[in-house]
Short mmCIF file of C-alpha atoms and ligand atoms in Angstrom, two decimals:
data_model
loop_
_atom_site.label_atom_id
_atom_site.label_comp_id
_atom_site.label_asym_id
_atom_site.label_seq_id
_atom_site.Cartn_x
_atom_site.Cartn_y
_atom_site.Cartn_z
CA MET A 1 135.24 145.36 97.33
CA GLN A 2 132.71 147.57 99.27
CA ALA A 3 131.26 150.58 97.39
CA ALA A 4 131.98 154.08 98.94
CA ALA A 5 129.06 155.29 101.09
CA THR A 6 126.74 157.72 99.34
CA GLU A 7 123.61 159.69 100.23
CA HIS A 8 120.50 160.24 98.19
CA LEU A 9 118.05 163.07 98.61
CA ILE A 10 114.32 162.25 97.97
CA THR A 11 111.82 165.04 97.54
CA PRO A 12 108.08 164.40 97.89
CA ALA A 13 106.19 163.39 94.79
CA ARG A 14 102.76 164.42 93.40
CA ASN A 15 102.15 161.33 91.30
CA ILE A 16 103.74 158.22 89.65
CA GLU A 17 103.38 157.51 86.10
CA GLY A 18 105.22 155.61 83.40
CA SER A 19 106.27 152.24 82.20
CA LEU A 20 109.34 150.16 83.23
CA ARG A 21 111.21 147.02 82.10
CA LEU A 22 113.14 145.90 85.06
CA PRO A 23 116.58 144.08 85.26
CA GLY A 24 116.54 140.40 85.66
CA ASP A 25 115.25 138.69 88.84
CA LYS A 26 117.96 138.20 91.44
CA SER A 27 116.89 134.81 92.65
CA ILE A 28 116.73 133.36 89.15
CA SER A 29 119.87 135.02 88.01
CA HIS A 30 121.79 133.48 90.95
CA ARG A 31 120.55 130.03 90.03
CA TYR A 32 121.28 130.34 86.36
CA ALA A 33 124.73 131.61 87.08
CA LEU A 34 125.63 128.79 89.55
CA LEU A 35 124.10 126.08 87.53
CA GLY A 36 125.55 127.62 84.28
CA GLY A 37 128.99 127.35 85.95
CA PHE A 38 128.33 123.76 87.05
CA ALA A 39 126.53 122.35 83.91
CA ALA A 40 128.19 121.02 80.77
CA GLY A 41 128.21 123.25 77.73
CA THR A 42 127.42 126.90 77.31
CA THR A 43 124.78 128.98 79.12
CA ARG A 44 123.72 132.22 77.48
CA LEU A 45 121.74 134.65 79.54
CA THR A 46 120.10 138.04 78.72
CA ASN A 47 118.62 140.53 81.17
CA PHE A 48 120.82 139.05 83.91
CA SER A 49 120.52 140.86 87.23
CA THR A 50 122.67 143.89 87.25
CA GLY A 51 123.00 143.75 91.06
CA ALA A 52 126.26 143.20 92.88
CA ASP A 53 124.81 140.10 94.56
CA CYS A 54 124.58 138.20 91.22
CA ALA A 55 127.97 139.37 90.17
CA SER A 56 129.24 137.57 93.29
CA SER A 57 127.80 134.34 92.03
CA LEU A 58 129.25 134.86 88.61
CA GLY A 59 132.77 135.67 90.27
CA CYS A 60 132.55 132.55 92.33
CA VAL A 61 131.80 130.12 89.38
CA ALA A 62 134.61 131.87 87.35
CA ALA A 63 137.06 131.30 90.20
CA LEU A 64 136.04 127.59 90.21
CA GLY A 65 136.89 127.22 86.52
CA ALA A 66 133.84 128.34 84.57
CA GLY A 67 134.48 130.69 81.63
CA VAL A 68 132.45 133.88 82.20
CA THR A 69 132.07 136.59 79.71
CA ARG A 70 129.86 139.58 80.52
CA ASP A 71 128.57 142.48 78.39
CA GLY A 72 126.13 144.39 80.59
CA ALA A 73 123.20 142.11 81.18
CA THR A 74 124.33 139.62 78.63
CA ILE A 75 126.28 136.73 80.05
CA GLU A 76 127.98 133.67 78.55
CA ILE A 77 129.14 130.97 80.80
CA ALA A 78 131.27 127.98 79.66
CA GLY A 79 130.35 125.42 82.26
CA THR A 80 132.79 123.10 84.05
CA GLY A 81 130.76 119.88 83.32
CA GLY A 82 130.25 119.15 87.00
CA HIS A 83 133.86 119.42 88.03
CA PHE A 84 134.94 122.64 89.83
CA GLN A 85 138.59 123.40 89.96
CA PRO A 86 140.30 124.57 93.19
CA PRO A 87 140.13 128.33 93.30
CA ALA A 88 143.30 130.28 93.75
CA ALA A 89 141.86 132.44 96.59
CA PRO A 90 138.72 132.17 99.02
CA LEU A 91 135.41 132.36 97.19
CA ASP A 92 134.07 135.91 97.89
CA CYS A 93 130.29 135.95 98.21
CA GLY A 94 130.22 139.63 99.06
CA ASN A 95 126.94 140.58 100.63
CA SER A 96 125.07 137.61 99.05
CA GLY A 97 123.50 135.05 101.38
CA SER A 98 122.09 133.31 98.18
CA THR A 99 125.53 132.84 96.78
CA MET A 100 127.05 131.49 99.94
CA ARG A 101 124.26 129.03 100.84
CA MET A 102 123.41 127.70 97.33
CA LEU A 103 127.06 127.49 96.23
CA SER A 104 127.73 125.44 99.43
CA GLY A 105 125.21 122.91 98.10
CA LEU A 106 127.15 122.58 94.85
CA LEU A 107 130.46 122.40 96.59
CA ALA A 108 129.44 119.87 99.17
CA ALA A 109 129.87 117.00 96.60
CA GLN A 110 133.01 118.34 95.04
CA VAL A 111 136.05 116.40 96.14
CA ALA A 112 138.84 118.91 95.82
CA ASP A 113 141.82 117.87 93.77
CA PRO A 114 144.43 118.24 95.14
CA PRO A 115 142.70 117.32 98.44
CA GLY A 116 141.67 120.37 100.37
CA SER A 117 138.63 122.52 101.01
CA PHE A 118 136.81 125.32 99.41
CA THR A 119 136.66 128.51 101.53
CA LEU A 120 133.69 130.86 101.25
CA ILE A 121 133.96 134.40 102.67
CA GLY A 122 131.55 137.37 102.75
CA ASP A 123 131.26 141.06 103.86
CA SER A 124 130.72 142.00 107.46
CA SER A 125 126.82 141.72 107.10
CA LEU A 126 127.10 138.20 105.45
CA SER A 127 129.60 137.10 108.11
CA ARG A 128 126.91 137.64 110.76
CA ARG A 129 124.20 135.67 109.04
CA PRO A 130 123.19 132.10 110.18
CA MET A 131 124.94 129.30 108.29
CA GLU A 132 124.23 126.33 110.54
CA ARG A 133 121.11 125.91 108.48
CA ILE A 134 123.18 124.60 105.55
CA ARG A 135 125.92 122.95 107.54
CA LYS A 136 123.59 120.56 109.28
CA PRO A 137 121.84 118.93 106.40
CA LEU A 138 124.91 118.98 104.09
CA THR A 139 126.85 117.29 106.79
CA ALA A 140 124.07 114.70 107.09
CA MET A 141 124.62 113.99 103.36
CA GLY A 142 128.33 113.39 103.90
CA ALA A 143 130.19 116.58 103.53
CA ARG A 144 132.51 118.09 106.14
CA ILE A 145 131.75 121.75 106.74
CA GLU A 146 133.50 124.08 109.18
CA LEU A 147 131.88 127.32 110.21
CA THR A 148 133.34 130.05 112.19
CA ASP A 149 131.22 130.40 115.26
CA SER A 150 128.10 129.32 113.24
CA HIS A 151 128.95 131.86 110.52
CA ALA A 152 131.16 132.50 107.52
CA PRO A 153 133.99 132.02 106.71
CA ILE A 154 133.05 128.51 105.73
CA ALA A 155 135.39 125.69 104.75
CA ILE A 156 133.73 122.98 102.76
CA HIS A 157 135.44 119.57 102.46
CA GLY A 158 133.35 118.04 99.65
CA ALA A 159 132.77 114.29 99.66
CA PRO A 160 130.67 111.70 97.83
CA LEU A 161 127.16 112.42 99.18
CA THR A 162 124.16 110.30 99.98
CA GLY A 163 120.62 111.60 99.57
CA ILE A 164 118.60 112.63 102.65
CA ASP A 165 114.96 113.17 103.61
CA TYR A 166 115.04 116.58 105.31
CA THR A 167 112.45 118.90 106.66
CA THR A 168 113.72 122.54 106.71
CA PRO A 169 113.17 123.90 110.28
CA VAL A 170 112.77 127.44 108.93
CA PRO A 171 111.22 127.95 105.57
CA SER A 172 114.13 128.95 103.24
CA ALA A 173 114.36 128.68 99.52
CA GLN A 174 118.12 129.12 99.73
CA VAL A 175 118.49 126.09 101.99
CA LYS A 176 116.07 124.00 99.88
CA THR A 177 117.99 124.92 96.73
CA ALA A 178 121.40 124.18 98.39
CA LEU A 179 120.08 120.66 99.25
CA LEU A 180 118.76 120.13 95.73
CA PHE A 181 122.09 121.33 94.29
CA ALA A 182 123.83 118.71 96.49
CA GLY A 183 121.20 116.11 95.86
CA VAL A 184 121.61 116.17 92.10
CA GLN A 185 125.26 114.91 92.72
CA ALA A 186 124.39 112.50 95.50
CA GLU A 187 123.81 108.80 95.53
CA GLY A 188 120.13 108.00 95.86
CA ARG A 189 117.22 110.41 96.31
CA THR A 190 117.14 113.74 98.19
CA LEU A 191 113.71 114.79 99.50
CA VAL A 192 113.20 118.27 100.95
CA ARG A 193 109.98 118.97 102.96
CA GLU A 194 108.98 122.43 103.83
CA ALA A 195 106.00 123.75 105.90
CA VAL A 196 105.58 126.70 103.67
CA ARG A 197 106.07 126.51 99.95
CA THR A 198 109.02 128.92 99.37
CA ARG A 199 110.06 130.24 95.99
CA ASP A 200 110.60 127.47 93.51
CA HIS A 201 113.21 128.93 91.19
CA GLY A 202 115.71 126.26 92.19
CA GLU A 203 113.44 123.49 91.08
CA LEU A 204 112.49 125.33 87.89
CA ALA A 205 116.12 126.04 87.09
CA LEU A 206 117.37 122.56 87.66
CA ARG A 207 114.54 121.32 85.35
CA ALA A 208 115.53 123.88 82.77
CA PHE A 209 119.14 122.55 82.95
CA GLY A 210 117.86 118.99 82.27
CA ALA A 211 117.19 117.47 85.64
CA THR A 212 114.10 115.58 86.63
CA ILE A 213 112.43 116.91 89.78
CA VAL A 214 109.49 115.43 91.51
CA ARG A 215 107.19 117.88 93.39
CA SER A 216 104.23 117.51 95.70
CA LEU A 217 102.41 120.26 97.61
CA GLU A 218 104.83 120.23 100.56
CA SER A 219 108.01 118.49 99.29
CA VAL A 220 110.34 118.31 96.45
CA SER A 221 112.73 115.49 95.49
CA ILE A 222 115.61 114.84 93.14
CA ALA A 223 117.48 111.78 92.24
CA GLY A 224 121.27 111.94 92.27
CA GLY A 225 123.63 111.20 89.36
CA GLN A 226 121.87 113.45 86.90
CA SER A 227 123.99 115.67 84.70
CA LEU A 228 123.13 119.14 83.65
CA THR A 229 123.44 120.97 80.32
CA GLY A 230 123.63 124.70 79.70
CA ILE A 231 120.63 126.84 78.63
CA GLU A 232 119.77 129.90 76.71
CA ALA A 233 117.44 132.13 78.70
CA GLU A 234 116.10 135.68 79.19
CA VAL A 235 115.76 136.42 82.85
CA PRO A 236 112.38 137.81 83.85
CA GLY A 237 112.19 141.26 85.46
CA ASP A 238 112.63 141.16 89.22
CA ILE A 239 109.30 141.45 91.05
CA SER A 240 110.97 142.13 94.29
CA SER A 241 112.57 145.24 92.66
CA ALA A 242 109.14 146.08 91.18
CA ALA A 243 107.74 145.90 94.72
CA PHE A 244 109.12 149.40 95.50
CA PHE A 245 107.49 150.94 92.50
CA LEU A 246 104.26 149.00 92.91
CA CYS A 247 104.05 150.31 96.60
CA ALA A 248 105.02 153.81 95.48
CA ALA A 249 102.29 153.86 92.74
CA ALA A 250 99.73 152.46 95.14
CA LEU A 251 100.09 155.69 97.35
CA PHE A 252 99.11 158.14 94.70
CA PRO A 253 95.49 158.34 93.50
CA GLY A 254 95.68 158.89 89.82
CA SER A 255 99.01 156.91 89.41
CA ASN A 256 99.56 154.59 86.43
CA LEU A 257 102.50 152.36 86.16
CA ILE A 258 103.21 149.52 83.82
CA PHE A 259 105.91 146.80 83.95
CA ASP A 260 106.84 144.78 81.00
CA ALA A 261 108.30 141.26 81.03
CA LEU A 262 108.00 140.99 84.88
CA GLY A 263 108.52 137.69 86.57
CA LEU A 264 105.25 136.53 87.93
CA ASN A 265 106.06 133.15 89.44
CA PRO A 266 103.14 132.42 91.85
CA THR A 267 105.69 131.71 94.69
CA ARG A 268 106.85 135.36 94.33
CA ALA A 269 103.71 137.26 93.36
CA THR A 270 101.91 137.43 96.68
CA LEU A 271 102.61 141.10 96.83
CA LEU A 272 100.04 141.58 94.02
CA ASP A 273 97.43 139.89 96.17
CA VAL A 274 98.26 142.10 99.13
CA LEU A 275 98.10 145.35 97.01
CA THR A 276 94.74 144.20 95.67
CA ALA A 277 93.53 143.52 99.17
CA LEU A 278 94.67 147.07 100.01
CA GLY A 279 92.45 148.44 97.34
CA ALA A 280 94.96 148.93 94.55
CA HIS A 281 93.98 147.91 90.94
CA ILE A 282 96.45 145.40 89.56
CA GLY A 283 96.01 144.21 85.94
CA VAL A 284 98.10 141.32 84.44
CA LEU A 285 98.32 140.47 80.73
CA ASN A 286 100.48 138.85 78.14
CA LEU A 287 101.30 135.96 80.45
CA GLU A 288 103.96 133.65 79.00
CA GLU A 289 106.10 130.81 80.39
CA LYS A 290 109.85 130.74 79.97
CA HIS A 291 111.77 127.75 81.37
CA GLY A 292 108.84 127.23 83.80
CA GLU A 293 108.85 130.82 84.98
CA LEU A 294 105.75 132.92 84.37
CA VAL A 295 106.41 136.35 82.80
CA GLY A 296 103.84 139.09 81.99
CA THR A 297 102.82 142.71 81.88
CA VAL A 298 101.54 144.30 85.06
CA GLN A 299 99.65 147.57 85.47
CA VAL A 300 99.07 149.24 88.81
CA ASN A 301 96.65 152.06 89.65
CA ALA A 302 96.13 153.33 93.16
CA PRO A 303 92.63 153.34 94.64
CA PRO A 304 90.92 156.84 94.56
CA HIS A 305 90.43 157.12 98.23
CA GLY A 306 93.73 155.61 99.67
CA LEU A 307 94.94 152.12 100.71
CA THR A 308 92.95 150.34 103.36
CA GLY A 309 95.15 148.15 105.66
CA THR A 310 95.92 144.56 106.31
CA SER A 311 97.47 141.98 108.54
CA ILE A 312 100.33 139.73 107.22
CA ALA A 313 101.21 136.59 109.14
CA GLY A 314 101.90 132.83 108.84
CA VAL A 315 102.52 131.55 105.35
CA LEU A 316 102.10 135.10 103.92
CA SER A 317 105.06 136.42 105.86
CA ALA A 318 107.32 133.81 104.52
CA GLN A 319 106.21 134.36 101.00
CA LEU A 320 106.57 138.13 101.22
CA ILE A 321 109.74 138.08 103.24
CA ASP A 322 111.64 140.51 100.89
CA GLU A 323 108.66 142.85 100.38
CA LEU A 324 107.81 143.27 104.13
CA PRO A 325 110.13 146.26 104.56
CA VAL A 326 108.44 148.36 101.89
CA LEU A 327 104.99 147.20 103.02
CA ALA A 328 105.72 148.40 106.59
CA ALA A 329 107.31 151.63 105.19
CA ILE A 330 103.99 152.55 103.48
CA GLY A 331 101.95 151.33 106.48
CA PRO A 332 101.45 154.88 107.96
CA TYR A 333 99.82 156.03 104.77
CA THR A 334 97.15 153.30 104.75
CA GLN A 335 93.84 153.71 106.61
CA SER A 336 93.98 151.02 109.20
CA GLY A 337 97.73 150.22 109.18
CA ILE A 338 99.89 147.17 108.44
CA ARG A 339 100.35 144.48 111.00
CA ILE A 340 103.25 141.96 110.46
CA ARG A 341 103.89 138.81 112.48
CA ASP A 342 105.68 135.43 112.01
CA ALA A 343 108.46 137.38 110.32
CA LYS A 344 111.33 136.71 112.68
CA GLU A 345 113.60 135.86 109.73
CA LEU A 346 113.69 139.57 108.91
CA ARG A 347 116.08 139.91 111.83
CA VAL A 348 118.76 137.80 110.22
CA LYS A 349 118.60 139.27 106.67
CA GLU A 350 121.27 141.78 105.41
CA SER A 351 120.30 143.75 108.54
CA ASP A 352 117.94 143.36 111.35
CA ARG A 353 115.07 144.68 109.22
CA ILE A 354 112.56 144.81 111.93
CA ALA A 355 114.70 147.10 114.00
CA LEU A 356 115.70 149.29 111.16
CA VAL A 357 112.23 149.70 109.80
CA ALA A 358 111.01 150.63 113.28
CA ALA A 359 113.84 153.13 113.87
CA ASN A 360 113.46 154.76 110.40
CA LEU A 361 109.71 155.04 110.78
CA ARG A 362 110.12 156.74 114.02
CA ALA A 363 112.74 159.04 112.56
CA MET A 364 110.04 160.18 110.05
CA GLY A 365 107.67 160.83 113.00
CA ALA A 366 105.59 157.62 112.79
CA GLU A 367 104.17 155.68 115.70
CA VAL A 368 105.23 151.98 115.37
CA VAL A 369 105.30 149.04 117.79
CA GLU A 370 108.10 146.44 117.40
CA PHE A 371 107.64 142.79 118.17
CA GLU A 372 110.27 140.00 118.15
CA ASP A 373 108.61 138.61 114.93
CA GLY A 374 107.07 141.63 113.37
CA LEU A 375 105.61 145.22 113.64
CA ASP A 376 102.41 147.10 114.16
CA VAL A 377 102.37 150.09 111.89
CA PRO A 378 99.12 152.16 112.66
CA GLY A 379 97.51 153.84 109.63
CA GLY A 380 96.25 157.38 109.17
CA GLN A 381 99.61 158.96 110.03
CA SER A 382 101.52 161.69 108.18
CA LEU A 383 105.27 161.52 108.07
CA HIS A 384 107.93 164.17 107.78
CA GLY A 385 111.18 164.00 105.95
CA ALA A 386 114.10 162.65 107.95
CA ILE A 387 117.60 161.26 107.74
CA ILE A 388 117.34 157.51 107.03
CA ASP A 389 119.97 155.03 108.10
CA SER A 390 119.83 152.18 105.52
CA GLY A 391 122.23 150.21 107.66
CA GLY A 392 123.98 149.21 104.39
CA ASP A 393 120.79 147.17 103.59
CA HIS A 394 119.52 147.65 99.91
CA ARG A 395 115.91 146.92 100.80
CA ILE A 396 115.90 149.40 103.71
CA ALA A 397 117.37 152.15 101.48
CA MET A 398 114.67 151.54 98.74
CA ALA A 399 111.76 151.02 101.14
CA PHE A 400 112.38 154.41 102.82
CA SER A 401 112.85 156.11 99.49
CA VAL A 402 109.30 155.07 98.71
CA ALA A 403 107.99 156.25 102.20
CA ALA A 404 109.87 159.57 101.50
CA LEU A 405 107.73 160.24 98.36
CA ARG A 406 104.66 160.85 100.43
CA ALA A 407 106.35 162.66 103.41
CA GLN A 408 106.27 166.44 104.15
CA GLY A 409 109.72 167.79 103.31
CA ASP A 410 112.87 166.16 102.01
CA THR A 411 114.45 162.88 103.11
CA LEU A 412 118.11 161.95 103.12
CA ILE A 413 118.78 158.26 102.46
CA ARG A 414 122.26 157.41 104.06
CA GLY A 415 123.96 154.41 102.52
CA SER A 416 122.03 154.75 99.41
CA GLU A 417 124.86 152.96 97.49
CA SER A 418 123.47 149.76 99.00
CA ALA A 419 120.65 149.76 96.48
CA ALA A 420 123.22 148.42 93.92
CA ILE A 421 123.32 145.06 95.76
CA SER A 422 120.14 144.15 94.02
CA PHE A 423 119.13 147.20 91.88
CA PRO A 424 121.73 149.76 90.75
CA GLU A 425 119.23 151.55 88.58
CA PHE A 426 116.72 152.08 91.32
CA PHE A 427 117.17 155.89 91.92
CA ASP A 428 117.40 156.78 88.19
CA LEU A 429 114.29 154.73 87.34
CA LEU A 430 112.36 156.23 90.30
CA GLU A 431 113.17 159.73 89.04
CA GLY A 432 111.91 158.69 85.63
CA VAL A 433 108.38 157.93 86.90
CA VAL A 434 107.91 160.41 89.69
CA GLN A 435 105.98 163.57 88.96
CA ARG A 436 106.46 166.65 91.22
C1 LIG B 1 116.11 133.88 98.40
C2 LIG B 1 115.36 133.46 99.41
C3 LIG B 1 115.05 134.19 100.58
C4 LIG B 1 115.15 135.78 100.23
C5 LIG B 1 116.33 136.10 99.46
C6 LIG B 1 116.46 135.31 98.23
C7 LIG B 1 116.41 132.98 97.24
O1 LIG B 1 116.00 133.94 101.60
O2 LIG B 1 114.96 136.49 101.41
O3 LIG B 1 116.36 137.47 99.21
O4 LIG B 1 116.79 133.41 96.19
O5 LIG B 1 116.27 131.75 97.47
P1 LIG B 1 115.79 132.70 102.53
O6 LIG B 1 115.87 131.40 101.73
O7 LIG B 1 116.90 132.88 103.59
O8 LIG B 1 114.42 132.83 103.18
#
């Protein structure tokens, strides 16, 4: 069910100060939910993502026979022991590409009983996103997968699978994870090679659930026929949600913001390097490892004379893919601007994020040049308040809420309800740390 459209007014801020403990990482929550549903035994999770996307993953495994009980951010999943039951209705992935692609990997090896197929559906945004990228390799492993004009709805006819050696044409952690989720059930070994090391939560989660994974610098492999067992875990705070607050704090000299128990997996923490390169002071302490995931306390202070500027391309663009909208949105406030290239994938996210970032920056009075694979956002600009069209995309709504904090005048974020896809608490937590 789609939430009713709402608007949110952001008035400019004077400073950002406070401390935050953020809801669980979306990428990790998805993987723990899906594997918890698939594994044998019980999985107990705390600080599970409060976003609607991860609720879609839970809903799907429940529909496939897992026992799911939820009390806020505390989740208990009674796993199916590797055997999903035929669901009574199509599996609704909502807005969540992660649910659709990674669950497809698990389902590719599930022979429906009685014979039939698993159908996956999504909302209008998800139904426009590319799914050929999972169909091709999962088909090569032996599953039969029917798309609708390269998109969802997807019908998966699971089959006994054979491992493959596959190089992902576009760096994608979702595709890599889908193949590992299929590979753990296949005959023989599945090897996934990637040109850019994408987030490795899938590998770490499989290990946590008891699988053996072999990793090298540019590939990961898993032997088939391994069974998984439920875990107990506290999900680290979501660094991609923290990104909005980190960027907001970086804009205000005198700011001081602290995050406790934040996920700091190196494949996700590139934003901290970029903010440091822009001149912000980032401190990290209390580092711990939980189920292979690094967790720690992060402190951010803005530089006294403003952020410099930077160019993001190549490997960096792939690693920062979810943080690029907010980095572009603060670009005008930097000294020499933010240049983004090699980020064509932004066009096939929940929205065309390159087009929406450019349109909304222009609405706020900024100069910006749009490229097929990125943006040039010149620095040294001042913006005015405007009406922002989030396009129903959570990261656009939150990115422009951050830009609005430094604008002249108020900004109205249209489609602000979309923040709840990953971060329902966003506007409340923002108000808690903003000084006016
Ligand atoms: C994700 C991978 C990325 C990212 C998405 C979450 C994941 O997508 O943009 O928000 O959890 O694996 P791609 O795999 O399509 O790059």
